[in-house]
PDB file of C-alpha atoms and ligand atoms in Angstrom:
ATOM      1  CA  MET H  25     -12.747 -21.326  31.824  1.00 32.00           C
ATOM      2  CA  LYS H  26     -14.769 -18.559  30.200  1.00 35.00           C
ATOM      3  CA  HIS H  27     -13.477 -15.504  28.408  1.00 40.00           C
ATOM      4  CA  LEU H  28     -14.000 -12.438  30.595  1.00 39.00           C
ATOM      5  CA  GLU H  29     -15.641 -10.491  27.807  1.00 41.00           C
ATOM      6  CA  ASP H  30     -18.402 -13.074  27.660  1.00 39.00           C
ATOM      7  CA  ILE H  31     -19.660 -11.893  31.004  1.00 34.00           C
ATOM      8  CA  GLN H  32     -18.382  -8.353  31.423  1.00 45.00           C
ATOM      9  CA  GLY H  33     -18.981  -6.805  28.026  1.00 46.00           C
ATOM     10  CA  SER H  34     -16.445  -4.818  26.069  1.00 50.00           C
ATOM     11  CA  ARG H  35     -14.691  -1.667  27.234  1.00 64.00           C
ATOM     12  CA  VAL H  36     -12.811  -1.270  23.958  1.00 76.00           C
ATOM     13  CA  TYR H  37     -13.654   1.700  21.731  1.00 76.00           C
ATOM     14  CA  GLY H  38     -11.657   0.924  18.563  1.00 76.00           C
ATOM     15  CA  ARG H  39     -12.260  -1.745  15.901  1.00 77.00           C
ATOM     16  CA  ARG H  40     -11.984  -5.401  16.856  1.00 84.00           C
ATOM     17  CA  GLN H  41     -11.785  -6.726  13.316  1.00 79.00           C
ATOM     18  CA  GLY H  42     -10.886  -5.430   9.849  1.00 81.00           C
ATOM     19  CA  LYS H  43     -10.979  -7.470   6.661  1.00 86.00           C
ATOM     20  CA  ALA H  44     -11.278 -11.240   6.890  1.00 90.00           C
ATOM     21  CA  LEU H  45      -7.996 -13.069   7.481  1.00 93.00           C
ATOM     22  CA  SER H  46      -6.520 -14.980   4.550  1.00 95.00           C
ATOM     23  CA  GLU H  47      -6.578 -18.758   4.810  1.00 97.00           C
ATOM     24  CA  ALA H  48      -2.845 -18.841   5.556  1.00 97.00           C
ATOM     25  CA  ARG H  49      -3.112 -16.236   8.310  1.00 96.00           C
ATOM     26  CA  GLN H  50      -6.104 -17.992   9.835  1.00 97.00           C
ATOM     27  CA  ALA H  51      -4.132 -21.243   9.781  1.00 97.00           C
ATOM     28  CA  ARG H  52      -1.272 -19.557  11.675  1.00 98.00           C
ATOM     29  CA  MET H  53      -3.773 -18.171  14.200  1.00 97.00           C
ATOM     30  CA  ASP H  54      -5.250 -21.655  14.654  1.00 97.00           C
ATOM     31  CA  LYS H  55      -1.788 -23.106  15.134  1.00 98.00           C
ATOM     32  CA  TRP H  56      -0.405 -20.529  17.589  1.00 98.00           C
ATOM     33  CA  MET H  57      -3.251 -19.011  19.575  1.00 98.00           C
ATOM     34  CA  PRO H  58      -3.986 -22.124  21.659  1.00 97.00           C
ATOM     35  CA  GLU H  59      -0.346 -21.953  22.792  1.00 97.00           C
ATOM     36  CA  ILE H  60       0.170 -18.226  23.280  1.00 98.00           C
ATOM     37  CA  GLU H  61      -3.234 -16.748  24.056  1.00 98.00           C
ATOM     38  CA  ILE H  62      -3.881 -15.568  27.610  1.00 98.00           C
ATOM     39  CA  ARG H  63      -7.377 -16.386  28.823  1.00 96.00           C
ATOM     40  CA  LEU H  64      -8.257 -15.017  32.221  1.00 93.00           C
ATOM     41  CA  PRO H  65      -9.830 -17.207  34.874  1.00 84.00           C
ATOM     42  CA  VAL H  66     -13.344 -16.293  35.933  1.00 78.00           C
ATOM     43  CA  THR H  67     -14.935 -17.204  39.218  1.00 71.00           C
ATOM     44  CA  GLU H  68     -18.628 -17.767  39.701  1.00 72.00           C
ATOM     45  CA  GLY H  69     -20.778 -15.285  41.608  1.00 69.00           C
ATOM     46  CA  GLU H  70     -19.471 -12.153  43.312  1.00 64.00           C
ATOM     47  CA  ALA H  71     -15.964 -13.370  44.126  1.00 72.00           C
ATOM     48  CA  SER H  72     -13.173 -11.939  42.020  1.00 77.00           C
ATOM     49  CA  ALA H  73     -10.536 -14.279  40.650  1.00 85.00           C
ATOM     50  CA  PRO H  74      -7.189 -14.253  42.515  1.00 91.00           C
ATOM     51  CA  PRO H  75      -4.320 -12.467  40.721  1.00 95.00           C
ATOM     52  CA  VAL H  76      -2.427 -14.541  38.167  1.00 97.00           C
ATOM     53  CA  PRO H  77       1.379 -14.021  38.194  1.00 98.00           C
ATOM     54  CA  PRO H  78       2.717 -13.527  34.651  1.00 98.00           C
ATOM     55  CA  GLN H  79       5.040 -16.542  34.932  1.00 98.00           C
ATOM     56  CA  GLU H  80       1.975 -18.795  34.927  1.00 97.00           C
ATOM     57  CA  TYR H  81       1.433 -17.961  31.259  1.00 98.00           C
ATOM     58  CA  PHE H  82       4.865 -19.209  30.178  1.00 98.00           C
ATOM     59  CA  THR H  83       6.254 -22.717  30.022  1.00 96.00           C
ATOM     60  CA  GLU H  84       9.910 -21.778  30.653  1.00 94.00           C
ATOM     61  CA  SER H  85      11.399 -19.838  33.519  1.00 93.00           C
ATOM     62  CA  LEU H  86      12.107 -16.217  32.535  1.00 98.00           C
ATOM     63  CA  ARG H  87      13.951 -13.405  34.293  1.00 98.00           C
ATOM     64  CA  ASP H  88      11.320 -10.693  33.853  1.00 98.00           C
ATOM     65  CA  TYR H  89       7.933  -9.887  32.319  1.00 98.00           C
ATOM     66  CA  TRP H  90       7.135  -6.841  30.192  1.00 99.00           C
ATOM     67  CA  LEU H  91       3.726  -5.637  29.014  1.00 99.00           C
ATOM     68  CA  GLU H  92       2.833  -3.821  25.795  1.00 98.00           C
ATOM     69  CA  ILE H  93      -0.610  -2.223  25.694  1.00 98.00           C
ATOM     70  CA  GLY H  94      -2.173  -1.862  22.229  1.00 98.00           C
ATOM     71  CA  PHE H  95       0.668  -3.430  20.210  1.00 98.00           C
ATOM     72  CA  GLY H  96      -1.028  -2.890  16.832  1.00 97.00           C
ATOM     73  CA  LYS H  97       0.542  -5.388  14.415  1.00 97.00           C
ATOM     74  CA  GLY H  98       3.238  -6.265  16.939  1.00 98.00           C
ATOM     75  CA  GLU H  99       6.470  -5.052  15.271  1.00 98.00           C
ATOM     76  CA  HIS H 100       7.822  -3.537  18.488  1.00 98.00           C
ATOM     77  CA  LEU H 101       6.716  -6.430  20.675  1.00 98.00           C
ATOM     78  CA  ALA H 102       8.281  -9.043  18.372  1.00 98.00           C
ATOM     79  CA  ALA H 103      11.529  -7.059  18.130  1.00 98.00           C
ATOM     80  CA  GLN H 104      11.739  -6.761  21.926  1.00 98.00           C
ATOM     81  CA  ALA H 105      10.993 -10.479  22.315  1.00 98.00           C
ATOM     82  CA  ALA H 106      13.777 -11.339  19.856  1.00 98.00           C
ATOM     83  CA  ALA H 107      16.239  -8.941  21.522  1.00 98.00           C
ATOM     84  CA  HIS H 108      15.408 -10.181  25.039  1.00 98.00           C
ATOM     85  CA  PRO H 109      14.829 -13.948  24.931  1.00 98.00           C
ATOM     86  CA  GLY H 110      14.996 -14.108  28.745  1.00 98.00           C
ATOM     87  CA  VAL H 111      12.022 -11.760  29.096  1.00 98.00           C
ATOM     88  CA  GLY H 112       8.391 -12.814  28.789  1.00 98.00           C
ATOM     89  CA  MET H 113       6.720 -10.320  26.459  1.00 98.00           C
ATOM     90  CA  ILE H 114       3.007  -9.980  27.098  1.00 98.00           C
ATOM     91  CA  GLY H 115       0.936  -8.001  24.627  1.00 98.00           C
ATOM     92  CA  SER H 116      -2.618  -6.831  24.786  1.00 98.00           C
ATOM     93  CA  GLU H 117      -4.479  -5.934  21.613  1.00 97.00           C
ATOM     94  CA  PRO H 118      -8.208  -6.339  20.915  1.00 97.00           C
ATOM     95  CA  PHE H 119      -7.877  -5.909  17.102  1.00 95.00           C
ATOM     96  CA  LEU H 120      -7.898  -9.369  15.522  1.00 96.00           C
ATOM     97  CA  ASN H 121      -5.951  -8.342  12.415  1.00 96.00           C
ATOM     98  CA  GLY H 122      -3.267  -6.811  14.648  1.00 97.00           C
ATOM     99  CA  VAL H 123      -2.987  -9.991  16.699  1.00 98.00           C
ATOM    100  CA  SER H 124      -2.659 -11.916  13.451  1.00 98.00           C
ATOM    101  CA  GLY H 125       0.279  -9.645  12.509  1.00 98.00           C
ATOM    102  CA  LEU H 126       2.046 -10.541  15.737  1.00 98.00           C
ATOM    103  CA  VAL H 127       1.244 -14.238  15.324  1.00 98.00           C
ATOM    104  CA  ASP H 128       2.885 -14.138  11.868  1.00 98.00           C
ATOM    105  CA  GLN H 129       6.071 -12.826  13.481  1.00 98.00           C
ATOM    106  CA  VAL H 130       5.940 -15.436  16.245  1.00 98.00           C
ATOM    107  CA  ASP H 131       5.633 -18.055  13.509  1.00 98.00           C
ATOM    108  CA  GLN H 132       8.406 -16.662  11.284  1.00 98.00           C
ATOM    109  CA  GLN H 133      10.891 -15.930  14.069  1.00 98.00           C
ATOM    110  CA  GLY H 134      10.036 -18.877  16.332  1.00 97.00           C
ATOM    111  CA  LEU H 135       9.495 -16.604  19.336  1.00 98.00           C
ATOM    112  CA  SER H 136       8.722 -18.706  22.421  1.00 98.00           C
ATOM    113  CA  ASN H 137       8.603 -15.785  24.880  1.00 98.00           C
ATOM    114  CA  VAL H 138       5.457 -14.048  23.581  1.00 98.00           C
ATOM    115  CA  ARG H 139       1.955 -14.215  25.042  1.00 98.00           C
ATOM    116  CA  VAL H 140      -1.146 -12.391  23.798  1.00 98.00           C
ATOM    117  CA  PHE H 141      -4.270 -11.105  25.463  1.00 98.00           C
ATOM    118  CA  MET H 142      -6.763 -10.321  22.700  1.00 97.00           C
ATOM    119  CA  ASP H 143      -8.873  -7.852  24.627  1.00 96.00           C
ATOM    120  CA  ASP H 144      -8.921  -4.677  26.693  1.00 96.00           C
ATOM    121  CA  ALA H 145      -5.564  -4.327  28.472  1.00 97.00           C
ATOM    122  CA  ARG H 146      -7.349  -3.120  31.598  1.00 96.00           C
ATOM    123  CA  LEU H 147      -8.908  -6.548  32.141  1.00 96.00           C
ATOM    124  CA  LEU H 148      -5.475  -8.144  32.013  1.00 97.00           C
ATOM    125  CA  MET H 149      -3.858  -5.482  34.217  1.00 98.00           C
ATOM    126  CA  ASP H 150      -6.547  -5.895  36.859  1.00 96.00           C
ATOM    127  CA  SER H 151      -5.722  -9.609  36.994  1.00 96.00           C
ATOM    128  CA  LEU H 152      -1.955  -9.216  37.556  1.00 98.00           C
ATOM    129  CA  PRO H 153      -0.353  -9.059  41.017  1.00 98.00           C
ATOM    130  CA  ASP H 154       1.439  -6.009  42.461  1.00 98.00           C
ATOM    131  CA  GLN H 155       5.029  -5.461  41.286  1.00 98.00           C
ATOM    132  CA  SER H 156       4.855  -8.224  38.692  1.00 98.00           C
ATOM    133  CA  LEU H 157       6.151  -6.257  35.676  1.00 98.00           C
ATOM    134  CA  GLY H 158       9.641  -5.036  34.850  1.00 98.00           C
ATOM    135  CA  ARG H 159       8.596  -2.712  32.012  1.00 98.00           C
ATOM    136  CA  ALA H 160       5.480  -1.438  30.245  1.00 99.00           C
ATOM    137  CA  PHE H 161       4.940   0.159  26.840  1.00 99.00           C
ATOM    138  CA  ILE H 162       2.049   2.238  25.519  1.00 98.00           C
ATOM    139  CA  LEU H 163       3.113   3.160  22.008  1.00 98.00           C
ATOM    140  CA  PHE H 164       1.090   5.609  19.972  1.00 98.00           C
ATOM    141  CA  PRO H 165      -2.199   5.090  21.781  1.00 98.00           C
ATOM    142  CA  ASP H 166      -5.341   6.380  20.069  1.00 97.00           C
ATOM    143  CA  PRO H 167      -5.425  10.135  20.847  1.00 96.00           C
ATOM    144  CA  TRP H 168      -9.222  10.524  20.878  1.00 96.00           C
ATOM    145  CA  PRO H 169      -8.845  14.253  20.083  1.00 95.00           C
ATOM    146  CA  LYS H 170     -12.437  15.381  20.712  1.00 96.00           C
ATOM    147  CA  ALA H 171     -12.942  16.611  24.280  1.00 95.00           C
ATOM    148  CA  ARG H 172     -16.014  14.443  24.738  1.00 95.00           C
ATOM    149  CA  HIS H 173     -13.882  11.367  23.922  1.00 96.00           C
ATOM    150  CA  HIS H 174     -10.983  12.155  26.293  1.00 96.00           C
ATOM    151  CA  LYS H 175     -12.395   9.717  28.817  1.00 94.00           C
ATOM    152  CA  ARG H 176     -11.581   6.942  26.320  1.00 95.00           C
ATOM    153  CA  ARG H 177      -7.853   7.675  26.471  1.00 97.00           C
ATOM    154  CA  ILE H 178      -5.814   4.762  27.747  1.00 97.00           C
ATOM    155  CA  VAL H 179      -3.494   7.196  29.533  1.00 97.00           C
ATOM    156  CA  SER H 180      -5.668   8.271  32.441  1.00 97.00           C
ATOM    157  CA  ALA H 181      -5.176   8.815  36.158  1.00 97.00           C
ATOM    158  CA  GLY H 182      -6.828   5.452  36.883  1.00 97.00           C
ATOM    159  CA  ASN H 183      -4.685   3.471  34.438  1.00 97.00           C
ATOM    160  CA  ILE H 184      -1.490   5.194  35.571  1.00 98.00           C
ATOM    161  CA  ALA H 185      -2.325   4.189  39.157  1.00 98.00           C
ATOM    162  CA  VAL H 186      -2.793   0.579  38.007  1.00 98.00           C
ATOM    163  CA  LEU H 187       0.560   0.661  36.210  1.00 98.00           C
ATOM    164  CA  ALA H 188       2.181   2.118  39.344  1.00 98.00           C
ATOM    165  CA  ARG H 189       0.805  -0.898  41.229  1.00 98.00           C
ATOM    166  CA  LEU H 190       2.059  -3.411  38.660  1.00 98.00           C
ATOM    167  CA  LEU H 191       5.527  -2.049  37.957  1.00 98.00           C
ATOM    168  CA  LYS H 192       8.455  -2.999  40.181  1.00 98.00           C
ATOM    169  CA  ASP H 193      10.566  -0.300  41.824  1.00 98.00           C
ATOM    170  CA  GLY H 194      12.802   1.253  39.176  1.00 98.00           C
ATOM    171  CA  ALA H 195      10.794  -0.275  36.285  1.00 98.00           C
ATOM    172  CA  GLU H 196      10.298   1.795  33.151  1.00 98.00           C
ATOM    173  CA  LEU H 197       7.056   2.929  31.557  1.00 98.00           C
ATOM    174  CA  ARG H 198       7.494   4.050  27.948  1.00 98.00           C
ATOM    175  CA  ILE H 199       4.863   6.073  26.124  1.00 98.00           C
ATOM    176  CA  GLY H 200       5.137   7.267  22.524  1.00 98.00           C
ATOM    177  CA  THR H 201       2.864   9.738  20.785  1.00 98.00           C
ATOM    178  CA  ASP H 202       2.837  11.989  17.725  1.00 98.00           C
ATOM    179  CA  HIS H 203      -0.131  14.002  18.972  1.00 98.00           C
ATOM    180  CA  MET H 204       0.892  17.297  20.617  1.00 96.00           C
ATOM    181  CA  GLU H 205      -2.196  17.779  22.728  1.00 97.00           C
ATOM    182  CA  TYR H 206      -2.209  14.140  23.899  1.00 98.00           C
ATOM    183  CA  CYS H 207       1.493  14.530  24.733  1.00 97.00           C
ATOM    184  CA  ARG H 208       0.672  17.469  26.983  1.00 97.00           C
ATOM    185  CA  TRP H 209      -2.164  15.410  28.530  1.00 98.00           C
ATOM    186  CA  ILE H 210       0.195  12.478  29.153  1.00 98.00           C
ATOM    187  CA  MET H 211       2.849  14.707  30.715  1.00 96.00           C
ATOM    188  CA  ALA H 212       0.303  16.459  32.935  1.00 97.00           C
ATOM    189  CA  HIS H 213      -1.085  13.134  34.148  1.00 97.00           C
ATOM    190  CA  MET H 214       2.318  11.534  34.666  1.00 97.00           C
ATOM    191  CA  LEU H 215       3.831  14.519  36.465  1.00 94.00           C
ATOM    192  CA  ASP H 216       0.744  14.652  38.642  1.00 94.00           C
ATOM    193  CA  ASN H 217       1.407  11.097  39.795  1.00 95.00           C
ATOM    194  CA  GLU H 218       3.910  10.812  42.612  1.00 96.00           C
ATOM    195  CA  ASP H 219       4.846   7.231  41.772  1.00 98.00           C
ATOM    196  CA  PHE H 220       6.758   8.096  38.585  1.00 98.00           C
ATOM    197  CA  ASN H 221       9.776  10.210  37.653  1.00 96.00           C
ATOM    198  CA  TRP H 222      10.264  11.489  34.115  1.00 95.00           C
ATOM    199  CA  LEU H 223      13.592  10.302  32.717  1.00 94.00           C
ATOM    200  CA  ALA H 224      14.354  13.354  30.611  1.00 85.00           C
ATOM    201  CA  ASP H 225      16.361  16.402  31.467  1.00 77.00           C
ATOM    202  CA  LYS H 226      16.873  17.796  27.980  1.00 80.00           C
ATOM    203  CA  PRO H 227      14.807  17.709  24.735  1.00 77.00           C
ATOM    204  CA  GLN H 228      17.193  15.225  23.054  1.00 79.00           C
ATOM    205  CA  ASN H 229      15.988  12.673  25.610  1.00 84.00           C
ATOM    206  CA  TRP H 230      12.423  12.710  24.386  1.00 93.00           C
ATOM    207  CA  GLN H 231      12.565  14.006  20.810  1.00 93.00           C
ATOM    208  CA  SER H 232      14.406  11.031  19.351  1.00 92.00           C
ATOM    209  CA  ARG H 233      13.682   7.339  19.661  1.00 95.00           C
ATOM    210  CA  PRO H 234      16.168   5.466  21.891  1.00 94.00           C
ATOM    211  CA  GLU H 235      18.090   2.677  20.136  1.00 95.00           C
ATOM    212  CA  ASP H 236      16.430  -0.030  22.199  1.00 97.00           C
ATOM    213  CA  TRP H 237      12.957   1.235  21.262  1.00 97.00           C
ATOM    214  CA  PRO H 238      12.147  -0.433  17.913  1.00 97.00           C
ATOM    215  CA  ALA H 239       9.850   1.531  15.585  1.00 97.00           C
ATOM    216  CA  THR H 240       6.171   0.697  15.375  1.00 97.00           C
ATOM    217  CA  ARG H 241       4.051   0.653  12.228  1.00 97.00           C
ATOM    218  CA  TYR H 242       2.081   3.682  13.384  1.00 98.00           C
ATOM    219  CA  GLU H 243       5.211   5.706  14.090  1.00 97.00           C
ATOM    220  CA  THR H 244       6.739   4.840  10.701  1.00 97.00           C
ATOM    221  CA  LYS H 245       3.584   6.053   8.911  1.00 97.00           C
ATOM    222  CA  SER H 246       3.449   9.183  11.034  1.00 97.00           C
ATOM    223  CA  LEU H 247       7.094  10.026  10.244  1.00 96.00           C
ATOM    224  CA  ALA H 248       6.437   9.517   6.514  1.00 97.00           C
ATOM    225  CA  GLN H 249       3.637  12.062   6.827  1.00 97.00           C
ATOM    226  CA  GLY H 250       6.078  14.575   8.341  1.00 97.00           C
ATOM    227  CA  ARG H 251       4.912  14.404  11.950  1.00 97.00           C
ATOM    228  CA  LYS H 252       7.296  14.376  14.890  1.00 96.00           C
ATOM    229  CA  SER H 253       6.929  12.055  17.845  1.00 97.00           C
ATOM    230  CA  SER H 254       7.706  12.213  21.522  1.00 97.00           C
ATOM    231  CA  TYR H 255       9.353   9.245  23.241  1.00 97.00           C
ATOM    232  CA  LEU H 256       8.484   9.550  26.911  1.00 97.00           C
ATOM    233  CA  ARG H 257      10.218   7.423  29.514  1.00 97.00           C
ATOM    234  CA  PHE H 258       9.188   7.291  33.151  1.00 97.00           C
ATOM    235  CA  VAL H 259      10.572   5.266  35.997  1.00 98.00           C
ATOM    236  CA  ARG H 260       8.623   3.777  38.899  1.00 98.00           C
ATOM    237  CA  ARG H 261       9.846   5.464  42.071  1.00 98.00           C
ATOM    238  CA  PRO H 262      10.991   3.036  44.771  1.00 98.00           C
ATOM    239  CA  ARG H 263       8.284   2.327  47.338  1.00 97.00           C
ATOM    240  CA  SER H 264       9.330   3.602  50.750  1.00 87.00           C
TER     241      SER H 264
HETATM  242  C1  SAM Q 318      -2.987   3.995  17.092  1.00 72.16           C
HETATM  243  S1  SAM Q 318      -2.868   2.270  17.348  1.00 72.16           S
HETATM  244  C2  SAM Q 318      -1.115   2.044  17.621  1.00 72.16           C
HETATM  245  C3  SAM Q 318      -0.686   0.619  17.446  1.00 72.16           C
HETATM  246  C4  SAM Q 318       0.797   0.320  17.731  1.00 72.16           C
HETATM  247  N1  SAM Q 318       1.143   0.539  19.120  1.00 72.16           N
HETATM  248  C5  SAM Q 318       1.688   1.140  16.830  1.00 72.16           C
HETATM  249  O1  SAM Q 318       2.325   2.077  17.346  1.00 72.16           O
HETATM  250  O2  SAM Q 318       1.748   0.838  15.624  1.00 72.16           O
HETATM  251  C6  SAM Q 318      -3.544   2.023  18.962  1.00 72.16           C
HETATM  252  C7  SAM Q 318      -3.801   0.561  19.280  1.00 72.16           C
HETATM  253  O3  SAM Q 318      -4.302   0.439  20.609  1.00 72.16           O
HETATM  254  C8  SAM Q 318      -5.267  -0.611  20.620  1.00 72.16           C
HETATM  255  N2  SAM Q 318      -6.138  -0.419  21.777  1.00 72.16           N
HETATM  256  C9  SAM Q 318      -7.128   0.484  21.920  1.00 72.16           C
HETATM  257  N3  SAM Q 318      -7.722   0.348  23.106  1.00 72.16           N
HETATM  258  C10 SAM Q 318      -7.090  -0.675  23.749  1.00 72.16           C
HETATM  259  C11 SAM Q 318      -7.259  -1.301  25.011  1.00 72.16           C
HETATM  260  N4  SAM Q 318      -8.206  -0.894  25.851  1.00 72.16           N
HETATM  261  N5  SAM Q 318      -6.443  -2.326  25.332  1.00 72.16           N
HETATM  262  C12 SAM Q 318      -5.479  -2.736  24.479  1.00 72.16           C
HETATM  263  N6  SAM Q 318      -5.270  -2.178  23.268  1.00 72.16           N
HETATM  264  C13 SAM Q 318      -6.066  -1.162  22.907  1.00 72.16           C
HETATM  265  C14 SAM Q 318      -5.976  -0.448  19.288  1.00 72.16           C
HETATM  266  O4  SAM Q 318      -6.667  -1.619  18.882  1.00 72.16           O
HETATM  267  C15 SAM Q 318      -4.823  -0.096  18.365  1.00 72.16           C
HETATM  268  O5  SAM Q 318      -4.244  -1.227  17.782  1.00 72.16           O
END
């Protein structure tokens, strides 16, 4: 089995690696990644690989599978995994030092329901079958503020359509941001998509973080710098 990136090239715009990992962190990566890393199958020639149901990545039987796109250092993902041991938490993050942060938490907390895809979330999403996810999170995605970089934004019409395909009827999509203009962009794109309903009817619903939405590292820093965040929750409309 080859890693998809080996043949397709990268579609990731941010950093893939920061400073070198310490010996201890590298040792934890070496111990855990063979067990928890998702590596996508690749077929030879023109044929595309058949979809891989999320349960194939886990050894135990779980009641649902949730996806976090761009989990950073993994605080939210690890907290959700600990709070919901019956759910398979799948995270996608191309930044090695971020993945190492999550692996440290898997190691410390003994989390058996976490799997990691260390690459562009879109490659993983394309490989999953329809209606295979019970929840998805995109928390504080890079805002790419310059107009010429907007096409890099992970919240886009194309990616929303893919999430609409993957999420089960009634499943939630949560998006957090502290960037006003990106928030407007997200709302415009989400409201433009007929497959999702916004779950807010008053500002209190989106101006404060719900209790079952653990804080992320990015959000904590942003709050300390005096910025406010929006906590957007959408639900996949039932297919008719
Ligand atoms: C601003 S950071 C936020 C990290 C984390 N969610 C938090 O709130 O602390 C955005 C993250 O998205 C990741 N990212 C960017 N493009 C991505 C992609 N195509 N697939 C998966 N993750 C991506 C980056 O590596 C980065 O860690």
